PDB file of C-alpha atoms in Angstrom:
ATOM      1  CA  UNK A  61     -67.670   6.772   0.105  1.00  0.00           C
ATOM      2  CA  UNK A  62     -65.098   3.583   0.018  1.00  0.00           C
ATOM      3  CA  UNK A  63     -64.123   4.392  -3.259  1.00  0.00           C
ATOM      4  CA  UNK A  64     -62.294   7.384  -2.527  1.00  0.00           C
ATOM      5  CA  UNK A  65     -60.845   5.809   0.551  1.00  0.00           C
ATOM      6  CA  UNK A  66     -59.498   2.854  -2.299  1.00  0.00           C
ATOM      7  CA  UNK A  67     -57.943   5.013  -4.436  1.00  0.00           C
ATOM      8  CA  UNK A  68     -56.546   7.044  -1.966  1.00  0.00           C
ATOM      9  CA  UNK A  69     -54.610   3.521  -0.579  1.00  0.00           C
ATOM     10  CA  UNK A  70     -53.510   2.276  -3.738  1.00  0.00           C
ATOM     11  CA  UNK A  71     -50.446   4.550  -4.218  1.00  0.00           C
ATOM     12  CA  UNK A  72     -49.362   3.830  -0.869  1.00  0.00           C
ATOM     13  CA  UNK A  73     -49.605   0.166  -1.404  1.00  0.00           C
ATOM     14  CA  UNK A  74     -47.258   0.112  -4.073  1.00  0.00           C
ATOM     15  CA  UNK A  75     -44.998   2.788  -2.127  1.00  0.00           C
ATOM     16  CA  UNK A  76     -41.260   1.622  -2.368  1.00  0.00           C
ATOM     17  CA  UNK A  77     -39.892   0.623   0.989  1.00  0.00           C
ATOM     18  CA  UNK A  78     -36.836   2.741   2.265  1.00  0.00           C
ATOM     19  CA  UNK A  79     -34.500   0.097   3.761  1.00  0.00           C
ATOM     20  CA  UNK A  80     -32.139   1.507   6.647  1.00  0.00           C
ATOM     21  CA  UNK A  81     -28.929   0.246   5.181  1.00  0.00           C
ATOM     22  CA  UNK A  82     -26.442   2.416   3.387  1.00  0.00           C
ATOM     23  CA  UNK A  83     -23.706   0.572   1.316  1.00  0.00           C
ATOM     24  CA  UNK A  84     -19.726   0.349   2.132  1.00  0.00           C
ATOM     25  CA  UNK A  85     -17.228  -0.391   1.222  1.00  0.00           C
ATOM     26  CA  UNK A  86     -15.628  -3.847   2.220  1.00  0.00           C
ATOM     27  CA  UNK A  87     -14.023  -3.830   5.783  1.00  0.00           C
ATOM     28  CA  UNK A  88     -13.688  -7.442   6.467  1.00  0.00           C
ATOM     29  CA  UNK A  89     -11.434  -9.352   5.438  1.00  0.00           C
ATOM     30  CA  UNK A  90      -8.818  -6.952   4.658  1.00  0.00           C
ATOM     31  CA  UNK A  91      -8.165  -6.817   0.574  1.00  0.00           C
ATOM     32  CA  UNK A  92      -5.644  -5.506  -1.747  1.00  0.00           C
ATOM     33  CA  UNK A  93      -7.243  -3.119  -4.549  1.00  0.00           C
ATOM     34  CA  UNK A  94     -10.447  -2.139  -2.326  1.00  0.00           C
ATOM     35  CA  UNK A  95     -10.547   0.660  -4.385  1.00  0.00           C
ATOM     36  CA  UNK A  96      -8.395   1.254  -7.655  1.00  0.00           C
ATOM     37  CA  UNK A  97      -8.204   3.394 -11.156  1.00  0.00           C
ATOM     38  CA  UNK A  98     -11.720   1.597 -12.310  1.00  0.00           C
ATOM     39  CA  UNK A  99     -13.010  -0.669  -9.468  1.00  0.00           C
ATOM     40  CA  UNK A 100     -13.956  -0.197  -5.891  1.00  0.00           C
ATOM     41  CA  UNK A 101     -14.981  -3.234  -3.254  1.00  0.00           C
ATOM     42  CA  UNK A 102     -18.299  -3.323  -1.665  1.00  0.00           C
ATOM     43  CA  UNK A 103     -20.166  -5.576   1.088  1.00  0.00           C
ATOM     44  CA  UNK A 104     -22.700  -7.634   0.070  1.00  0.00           C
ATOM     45  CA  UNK A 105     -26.258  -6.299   1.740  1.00  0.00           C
ATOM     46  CA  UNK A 106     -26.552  -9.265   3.746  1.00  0.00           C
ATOM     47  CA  UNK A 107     -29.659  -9.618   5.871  1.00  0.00           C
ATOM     48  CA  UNK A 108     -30.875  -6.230   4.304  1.00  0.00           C
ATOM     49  CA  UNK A 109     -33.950  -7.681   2.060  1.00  0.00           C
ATOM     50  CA  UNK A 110     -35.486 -10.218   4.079  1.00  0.00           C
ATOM     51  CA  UNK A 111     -39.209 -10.643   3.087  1.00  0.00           C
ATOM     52  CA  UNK A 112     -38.020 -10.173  -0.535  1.00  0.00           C
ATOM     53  CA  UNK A 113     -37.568 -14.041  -1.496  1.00  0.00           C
ATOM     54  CA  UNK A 114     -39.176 -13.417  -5.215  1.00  0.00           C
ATOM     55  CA  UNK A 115     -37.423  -9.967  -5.974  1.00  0.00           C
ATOM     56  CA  UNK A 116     -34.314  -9.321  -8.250  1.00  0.00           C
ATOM     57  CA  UNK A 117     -31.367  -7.307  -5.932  1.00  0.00           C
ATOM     58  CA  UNK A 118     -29.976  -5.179  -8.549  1.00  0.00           C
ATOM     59  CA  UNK A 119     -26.926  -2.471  -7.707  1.00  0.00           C
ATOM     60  CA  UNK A 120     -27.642   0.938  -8.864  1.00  0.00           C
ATOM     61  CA  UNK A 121     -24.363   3.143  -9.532  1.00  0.00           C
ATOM     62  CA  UNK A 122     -24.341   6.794 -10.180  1.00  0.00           C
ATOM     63  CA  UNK A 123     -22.350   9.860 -10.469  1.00  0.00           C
ATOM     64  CA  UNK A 124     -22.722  11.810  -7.235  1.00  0.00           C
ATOM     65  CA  UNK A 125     -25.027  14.339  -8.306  1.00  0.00           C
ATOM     66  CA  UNK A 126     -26.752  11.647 -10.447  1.00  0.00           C
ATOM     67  CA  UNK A 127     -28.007   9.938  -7.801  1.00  0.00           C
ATOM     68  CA  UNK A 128     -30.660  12.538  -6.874  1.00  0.00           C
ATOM     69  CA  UNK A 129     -32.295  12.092 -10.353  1.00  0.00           C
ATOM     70  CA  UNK A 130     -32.740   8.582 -10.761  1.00  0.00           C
ATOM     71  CA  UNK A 131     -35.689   7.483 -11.575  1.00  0.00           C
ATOM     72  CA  UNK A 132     -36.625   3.898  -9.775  1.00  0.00           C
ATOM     73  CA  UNK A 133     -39.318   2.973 -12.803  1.00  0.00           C
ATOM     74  CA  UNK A 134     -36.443   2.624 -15.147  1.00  0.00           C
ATOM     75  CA  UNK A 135     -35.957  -1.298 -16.027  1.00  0.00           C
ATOM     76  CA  UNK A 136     -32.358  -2.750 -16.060  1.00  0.00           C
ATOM     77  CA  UNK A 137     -31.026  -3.545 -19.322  1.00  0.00           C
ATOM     78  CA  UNK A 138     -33.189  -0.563 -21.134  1.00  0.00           C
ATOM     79  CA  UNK A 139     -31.515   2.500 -23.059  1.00  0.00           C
ATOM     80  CA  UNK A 140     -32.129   4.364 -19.651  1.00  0.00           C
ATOM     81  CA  UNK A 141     -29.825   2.422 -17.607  1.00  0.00           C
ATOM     82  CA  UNK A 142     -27.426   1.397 -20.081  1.00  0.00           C
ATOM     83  CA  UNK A 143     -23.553   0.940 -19.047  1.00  0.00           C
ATOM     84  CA  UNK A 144     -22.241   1.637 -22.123  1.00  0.00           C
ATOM     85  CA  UNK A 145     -23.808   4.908 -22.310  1.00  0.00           C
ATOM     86  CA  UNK A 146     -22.864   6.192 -18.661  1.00  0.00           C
ATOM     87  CA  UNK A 147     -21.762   8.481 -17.674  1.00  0.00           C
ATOM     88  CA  UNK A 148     -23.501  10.659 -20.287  1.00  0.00           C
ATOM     89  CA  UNK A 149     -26.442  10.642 -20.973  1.00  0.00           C
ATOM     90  CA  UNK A 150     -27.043   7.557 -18.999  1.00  0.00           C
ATOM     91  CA  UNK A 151     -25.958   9.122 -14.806  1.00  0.00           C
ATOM     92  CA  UNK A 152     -26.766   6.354 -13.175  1.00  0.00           C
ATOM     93  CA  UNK A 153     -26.620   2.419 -14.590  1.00  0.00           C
ATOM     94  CA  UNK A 154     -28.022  -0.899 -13.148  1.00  0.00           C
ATOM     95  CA  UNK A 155     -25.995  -3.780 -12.519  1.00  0.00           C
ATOM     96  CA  UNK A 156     -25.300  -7.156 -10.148  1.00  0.00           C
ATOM     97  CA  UNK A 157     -28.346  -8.564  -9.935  1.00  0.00           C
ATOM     98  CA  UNK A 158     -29.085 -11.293  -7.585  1.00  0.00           C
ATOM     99  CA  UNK A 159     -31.962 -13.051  -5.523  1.00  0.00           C
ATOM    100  CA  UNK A 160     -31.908 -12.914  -1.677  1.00  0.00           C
ATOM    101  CA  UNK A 161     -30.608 -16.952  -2.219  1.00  0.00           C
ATOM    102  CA  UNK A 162     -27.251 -15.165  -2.980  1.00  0.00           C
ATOM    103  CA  UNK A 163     -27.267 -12.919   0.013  1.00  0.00           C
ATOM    104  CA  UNK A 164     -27.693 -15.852   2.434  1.00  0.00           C
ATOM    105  CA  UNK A 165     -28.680 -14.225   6.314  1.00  0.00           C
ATOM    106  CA  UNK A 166     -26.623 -14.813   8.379  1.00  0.00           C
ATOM    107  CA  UNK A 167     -23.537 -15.740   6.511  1.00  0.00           C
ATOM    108  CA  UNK A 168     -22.418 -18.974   6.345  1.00  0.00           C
ATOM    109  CA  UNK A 169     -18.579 -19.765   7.728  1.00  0.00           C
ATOM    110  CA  UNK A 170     -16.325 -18.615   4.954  1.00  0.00           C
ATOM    111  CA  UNK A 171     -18.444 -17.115   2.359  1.00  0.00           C
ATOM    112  CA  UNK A 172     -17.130 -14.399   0.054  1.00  0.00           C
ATOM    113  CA  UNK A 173     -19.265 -11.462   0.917  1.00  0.00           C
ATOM    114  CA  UNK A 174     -17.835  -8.516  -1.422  1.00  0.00           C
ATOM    115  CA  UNK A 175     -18.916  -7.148  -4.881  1.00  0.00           C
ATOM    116  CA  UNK A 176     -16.312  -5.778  -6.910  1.00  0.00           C
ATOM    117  CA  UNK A 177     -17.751  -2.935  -9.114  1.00  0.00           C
ATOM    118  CA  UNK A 178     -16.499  -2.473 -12.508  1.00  0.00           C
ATOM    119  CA  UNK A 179     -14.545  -5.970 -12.876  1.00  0.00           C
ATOM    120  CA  UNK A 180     -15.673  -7.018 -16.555  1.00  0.00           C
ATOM    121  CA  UNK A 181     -13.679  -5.848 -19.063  1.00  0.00           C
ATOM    122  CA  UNK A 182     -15.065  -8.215 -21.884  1.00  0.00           C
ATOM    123  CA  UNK A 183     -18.561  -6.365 -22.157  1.00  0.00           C
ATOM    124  CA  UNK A 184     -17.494  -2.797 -21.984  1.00  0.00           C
ATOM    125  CA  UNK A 185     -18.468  -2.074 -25.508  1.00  0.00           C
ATOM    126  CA  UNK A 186     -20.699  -4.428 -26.132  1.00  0.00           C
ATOM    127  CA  UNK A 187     -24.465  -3.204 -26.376  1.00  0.00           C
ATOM    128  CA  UNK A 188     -26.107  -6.606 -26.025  1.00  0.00           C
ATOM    129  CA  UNK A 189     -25.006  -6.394 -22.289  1.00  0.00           C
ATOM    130  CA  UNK A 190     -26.063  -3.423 -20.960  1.00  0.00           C
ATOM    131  CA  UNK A 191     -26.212  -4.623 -17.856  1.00  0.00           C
ATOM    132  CA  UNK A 192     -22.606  -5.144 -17.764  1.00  0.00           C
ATOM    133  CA  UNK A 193     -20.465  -4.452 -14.762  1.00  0.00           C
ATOM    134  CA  UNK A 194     -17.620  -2.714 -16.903  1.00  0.00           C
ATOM    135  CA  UNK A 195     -14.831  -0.536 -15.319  1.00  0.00           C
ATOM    136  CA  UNK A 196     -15.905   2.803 -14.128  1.00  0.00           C
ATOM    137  CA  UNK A 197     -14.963   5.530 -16.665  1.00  0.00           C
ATOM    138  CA  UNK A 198     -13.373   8.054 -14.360  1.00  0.00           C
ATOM    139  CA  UNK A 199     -12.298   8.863 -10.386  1.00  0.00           C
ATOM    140  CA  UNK A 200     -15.847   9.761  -9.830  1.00  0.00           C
ATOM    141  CA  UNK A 201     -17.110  10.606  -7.229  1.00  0.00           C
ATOM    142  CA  UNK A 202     -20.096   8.066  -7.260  1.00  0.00           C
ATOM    143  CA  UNK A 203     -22.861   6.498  -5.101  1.00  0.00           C
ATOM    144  CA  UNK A 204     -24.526   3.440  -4.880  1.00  0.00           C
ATOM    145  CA  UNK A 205     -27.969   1.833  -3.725  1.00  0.00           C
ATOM    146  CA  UNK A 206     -29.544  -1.402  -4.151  1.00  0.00           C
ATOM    147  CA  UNK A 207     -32.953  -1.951  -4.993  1.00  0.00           C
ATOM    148  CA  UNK A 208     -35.125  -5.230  -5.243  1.00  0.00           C
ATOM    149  CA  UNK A 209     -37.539  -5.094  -8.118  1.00  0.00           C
ATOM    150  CA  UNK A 210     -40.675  -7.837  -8.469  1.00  0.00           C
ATOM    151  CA  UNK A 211     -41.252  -8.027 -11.919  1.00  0.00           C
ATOM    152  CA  UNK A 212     -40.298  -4.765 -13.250  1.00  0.00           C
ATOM    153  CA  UNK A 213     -42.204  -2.727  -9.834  1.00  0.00           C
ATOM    154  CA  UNK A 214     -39.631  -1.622  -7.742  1.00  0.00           C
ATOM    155  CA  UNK A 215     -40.477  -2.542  -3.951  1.00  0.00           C
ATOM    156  CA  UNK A 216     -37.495  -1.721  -1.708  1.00  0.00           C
ATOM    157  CA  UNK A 217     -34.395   0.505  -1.506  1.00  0.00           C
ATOM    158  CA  UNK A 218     -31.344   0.918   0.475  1.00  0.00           C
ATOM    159  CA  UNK A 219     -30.235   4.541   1.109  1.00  0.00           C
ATOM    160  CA  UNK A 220     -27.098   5.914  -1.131  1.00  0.00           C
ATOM    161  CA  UNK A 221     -23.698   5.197  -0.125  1.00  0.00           C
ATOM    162  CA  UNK A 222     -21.370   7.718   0.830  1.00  0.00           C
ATOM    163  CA  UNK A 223     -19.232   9.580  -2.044  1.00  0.00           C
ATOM    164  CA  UNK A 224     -16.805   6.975  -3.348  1.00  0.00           C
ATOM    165  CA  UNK A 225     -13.792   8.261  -5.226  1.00  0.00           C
ATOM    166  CA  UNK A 226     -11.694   6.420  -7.149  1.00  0.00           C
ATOM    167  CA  UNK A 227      -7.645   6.357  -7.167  1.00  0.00           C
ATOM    168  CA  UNK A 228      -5.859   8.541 -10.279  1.00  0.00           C
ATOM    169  CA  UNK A 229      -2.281   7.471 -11.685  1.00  0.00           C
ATOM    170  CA  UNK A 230       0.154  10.112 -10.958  1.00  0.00           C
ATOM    171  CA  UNK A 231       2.127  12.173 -13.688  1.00  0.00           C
ATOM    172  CA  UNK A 232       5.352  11.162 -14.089  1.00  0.00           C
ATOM    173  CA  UNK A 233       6.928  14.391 -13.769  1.00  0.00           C
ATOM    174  CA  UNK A 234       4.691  15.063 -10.834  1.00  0.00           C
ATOM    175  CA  UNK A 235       6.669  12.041  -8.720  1.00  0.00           C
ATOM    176  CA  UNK A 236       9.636  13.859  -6.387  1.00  0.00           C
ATOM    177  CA  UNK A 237      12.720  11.629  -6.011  1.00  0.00           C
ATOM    178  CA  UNK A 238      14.646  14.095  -3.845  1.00  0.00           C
ATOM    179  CA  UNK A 239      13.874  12.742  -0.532  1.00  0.00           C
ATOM    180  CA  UNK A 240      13.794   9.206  -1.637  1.00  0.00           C
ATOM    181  CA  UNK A 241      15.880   6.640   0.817  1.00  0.00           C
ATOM    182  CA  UNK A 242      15.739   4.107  -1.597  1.00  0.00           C
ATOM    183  CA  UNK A 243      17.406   6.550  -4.387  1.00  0.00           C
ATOM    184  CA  UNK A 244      19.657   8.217  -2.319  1.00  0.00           C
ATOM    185  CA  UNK A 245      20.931   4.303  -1.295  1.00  0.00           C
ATOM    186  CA  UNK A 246      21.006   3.901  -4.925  1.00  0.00           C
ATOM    187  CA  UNK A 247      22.924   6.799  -5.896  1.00  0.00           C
ATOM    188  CA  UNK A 248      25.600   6.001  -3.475  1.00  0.00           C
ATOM    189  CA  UNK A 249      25.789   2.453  -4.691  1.00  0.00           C
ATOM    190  CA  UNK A 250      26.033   3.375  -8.217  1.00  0.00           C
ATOM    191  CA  UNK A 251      28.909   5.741  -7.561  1.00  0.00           C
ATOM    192  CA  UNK A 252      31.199   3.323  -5.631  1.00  0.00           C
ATOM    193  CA  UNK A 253      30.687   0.714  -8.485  1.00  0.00           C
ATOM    194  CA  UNK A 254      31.566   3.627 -10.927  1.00  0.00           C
ATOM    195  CA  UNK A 255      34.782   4.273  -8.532  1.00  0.00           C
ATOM    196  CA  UNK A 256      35.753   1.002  -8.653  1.00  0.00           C
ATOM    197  CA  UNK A 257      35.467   0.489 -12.529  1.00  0.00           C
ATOM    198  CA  UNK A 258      37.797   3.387 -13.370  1.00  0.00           C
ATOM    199  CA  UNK A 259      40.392   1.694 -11.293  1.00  0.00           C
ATOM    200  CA  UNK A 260      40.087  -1.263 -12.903  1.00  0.00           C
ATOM    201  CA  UNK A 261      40.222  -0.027 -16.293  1.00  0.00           C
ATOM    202  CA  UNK A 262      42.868   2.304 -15.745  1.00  0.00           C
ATOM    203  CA  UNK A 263      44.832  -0.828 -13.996  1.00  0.00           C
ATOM    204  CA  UNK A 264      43.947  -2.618 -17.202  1.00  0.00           C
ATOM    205  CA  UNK A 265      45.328   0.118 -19.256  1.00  0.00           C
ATOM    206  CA  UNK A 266      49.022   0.119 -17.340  1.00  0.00           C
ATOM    207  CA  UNK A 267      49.164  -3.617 -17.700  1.00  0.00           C
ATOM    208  CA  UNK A 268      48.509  -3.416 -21.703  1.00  0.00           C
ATOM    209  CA  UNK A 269      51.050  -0.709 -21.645  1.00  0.00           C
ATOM    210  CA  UNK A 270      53.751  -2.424 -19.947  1.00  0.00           C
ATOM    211  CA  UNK A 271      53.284  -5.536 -22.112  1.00  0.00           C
ATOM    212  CA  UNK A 272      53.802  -3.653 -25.155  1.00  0.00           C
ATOM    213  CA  UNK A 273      56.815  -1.658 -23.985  1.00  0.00           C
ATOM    214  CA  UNK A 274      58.251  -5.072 -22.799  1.00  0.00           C
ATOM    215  CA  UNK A 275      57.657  -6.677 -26.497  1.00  0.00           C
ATOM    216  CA  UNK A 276      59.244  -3.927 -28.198  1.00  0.00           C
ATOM    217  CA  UNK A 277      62.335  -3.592 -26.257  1.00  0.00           C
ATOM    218  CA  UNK A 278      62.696  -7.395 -26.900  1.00  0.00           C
ATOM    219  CA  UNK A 279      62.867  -7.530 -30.279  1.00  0.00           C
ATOM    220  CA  UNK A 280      65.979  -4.816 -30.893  1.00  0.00           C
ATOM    221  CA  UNK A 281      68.216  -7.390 -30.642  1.00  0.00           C
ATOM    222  CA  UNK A 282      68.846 -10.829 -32.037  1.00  0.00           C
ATOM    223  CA  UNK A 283      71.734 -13.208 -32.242  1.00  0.00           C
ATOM    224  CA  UNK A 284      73.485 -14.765 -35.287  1.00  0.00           C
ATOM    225  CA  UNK A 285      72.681 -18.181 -35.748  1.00  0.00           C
ATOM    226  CA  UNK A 286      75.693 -20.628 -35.753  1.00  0.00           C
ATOM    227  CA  UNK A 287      76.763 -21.454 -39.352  1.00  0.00           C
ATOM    228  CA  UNK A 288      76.340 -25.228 -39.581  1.00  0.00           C
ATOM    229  CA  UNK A 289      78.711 -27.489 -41.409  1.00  0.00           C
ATOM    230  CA  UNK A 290      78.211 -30.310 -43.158  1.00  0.00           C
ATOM    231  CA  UNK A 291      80.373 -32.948 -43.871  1.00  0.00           C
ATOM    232  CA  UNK A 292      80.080 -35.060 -46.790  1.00  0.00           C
ATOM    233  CA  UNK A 293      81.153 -39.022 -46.212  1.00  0.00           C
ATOM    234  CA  UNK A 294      81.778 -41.317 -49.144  1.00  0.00           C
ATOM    235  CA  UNK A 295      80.982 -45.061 -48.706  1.00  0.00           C
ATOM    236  CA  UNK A 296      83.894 -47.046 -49.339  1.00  0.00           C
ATOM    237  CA  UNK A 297      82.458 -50.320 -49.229  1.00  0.00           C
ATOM    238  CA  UNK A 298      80.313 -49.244 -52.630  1.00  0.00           C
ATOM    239  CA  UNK A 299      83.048 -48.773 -54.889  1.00  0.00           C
ATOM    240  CA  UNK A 300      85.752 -52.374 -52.926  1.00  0.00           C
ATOM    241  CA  UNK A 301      83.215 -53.937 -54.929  1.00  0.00           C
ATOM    242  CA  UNK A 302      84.630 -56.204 -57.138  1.00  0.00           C
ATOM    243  CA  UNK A 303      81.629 -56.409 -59.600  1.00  0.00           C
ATOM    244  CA  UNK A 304      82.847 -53.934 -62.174  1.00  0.00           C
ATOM    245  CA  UNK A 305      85.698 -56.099 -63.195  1.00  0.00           C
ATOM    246  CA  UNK A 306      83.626 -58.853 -64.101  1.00  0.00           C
TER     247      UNK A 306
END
């Protein structure tokens, strides 16, 4: 009669504990780029896995409707949960792993306490890593958990975050300039420095003018040189010699 009770039990005792933490984003300290084009800022799940002191903490991102299918079992680093092949066919990828050392409880006085998903560039493409934590491949929307694995058993899991959505570079042609202060400011500038260049140039223009008018009135007339005379002197004292009659 125990037997059935045992068997019953041992599912349960390697049920995966729901944690009641959801992830956020970073609110403290205010940073610049909390979320961008391929990167969004999250807090660290700090005094989240206590109890957990021999399990990897690994970060679980997925589209939004991917999240729903993931299947816990899956190892990081296998085909399954590869970066390089998300966001199809891999939906959901495993990345940032760390021990509960790294998520110290409670924080210690000025700790960083933020992940940054999607700031490695370098492993992207490259298949040996594919746990790499590469820049996200589109605005999204995705969702995020993190779950503590023994060995390869997974034991605990946060919930999934809210819908995260990443920021999209505007078009161009789709940026309006009309209402601008800043262009309007530089319009007017631009067409008082334009103002003020003609009149220089055309003041250049007169004085160029005037010079050459000047020069060629000048040179109509001209004035006969003096004749100069020259008057030829004999030396007297060269031929009182009395030499020659020697």
């Amino acid at each position: 009669t125990m037997l059935p009770l045992l068997l019953l039990l041992l599912p349960a005792a390697h049920a995966i504990v729901k944690l009641q933490y959801r992830p956020t984003l970073a609110r403290t300290p205010p940073l610049e780029g909390l979320i961008t084009a391929s990167t969004f800022v999250l807090d660290q799940p700090r005094c989240v896995f206590g109890g957990y002191d021999n399990a990897d903490i690994w970060l679980v991102v997925a589209l939004d409707k991917g999240g729903s299918t993931f299947n816990n079992t899956a190892g990081p680093g296998t085909p399954e949960t590869a970066f390089q092949s998300f966001p199809d066919p891999v939906s959901a990828y495993m990345t940032l792993n760390a021990t509960l050392a790294n998520y110290p409880c409670p924080k210690p006085a000025g700790d960083i306490t933020v992940l940054r998903v999607g700031s490695e560039t370098s492993c992207a493409q490259d298949e040996a890593r594919p746990t790499c934590n590469g820049p996200l491949p589109g605005p999204g929307p995705y969702r995020v958990k993190f779950l503590a694995l023994e060995g390869s058993e997974p034991v605990a899991e946060t919930d999934w975050s809210a819908p995260i959505t990443l920021r999209t570079a505007k078009s161009p042609s789709s940026i309006s300039t009309a209402d601008s202060g800043h262009s309007a400011g530089m319009i007017a500038i631009t067409t008082i420095l334009s103002i003020l260049f003609a009149i220089l140039l055309a003041g250049l223009v007169a004085m160029l003018v005037f010079w050459g008018s000047d020069s060629c009135g000048g040179s109509s007339t001209f004035s006969k040189p003096e004749s100069v005379s020259v008057r030829r002197y004999n030396t007297h004292h060269v031929y009182d010699q009395p030499a020659a009659r020697l």
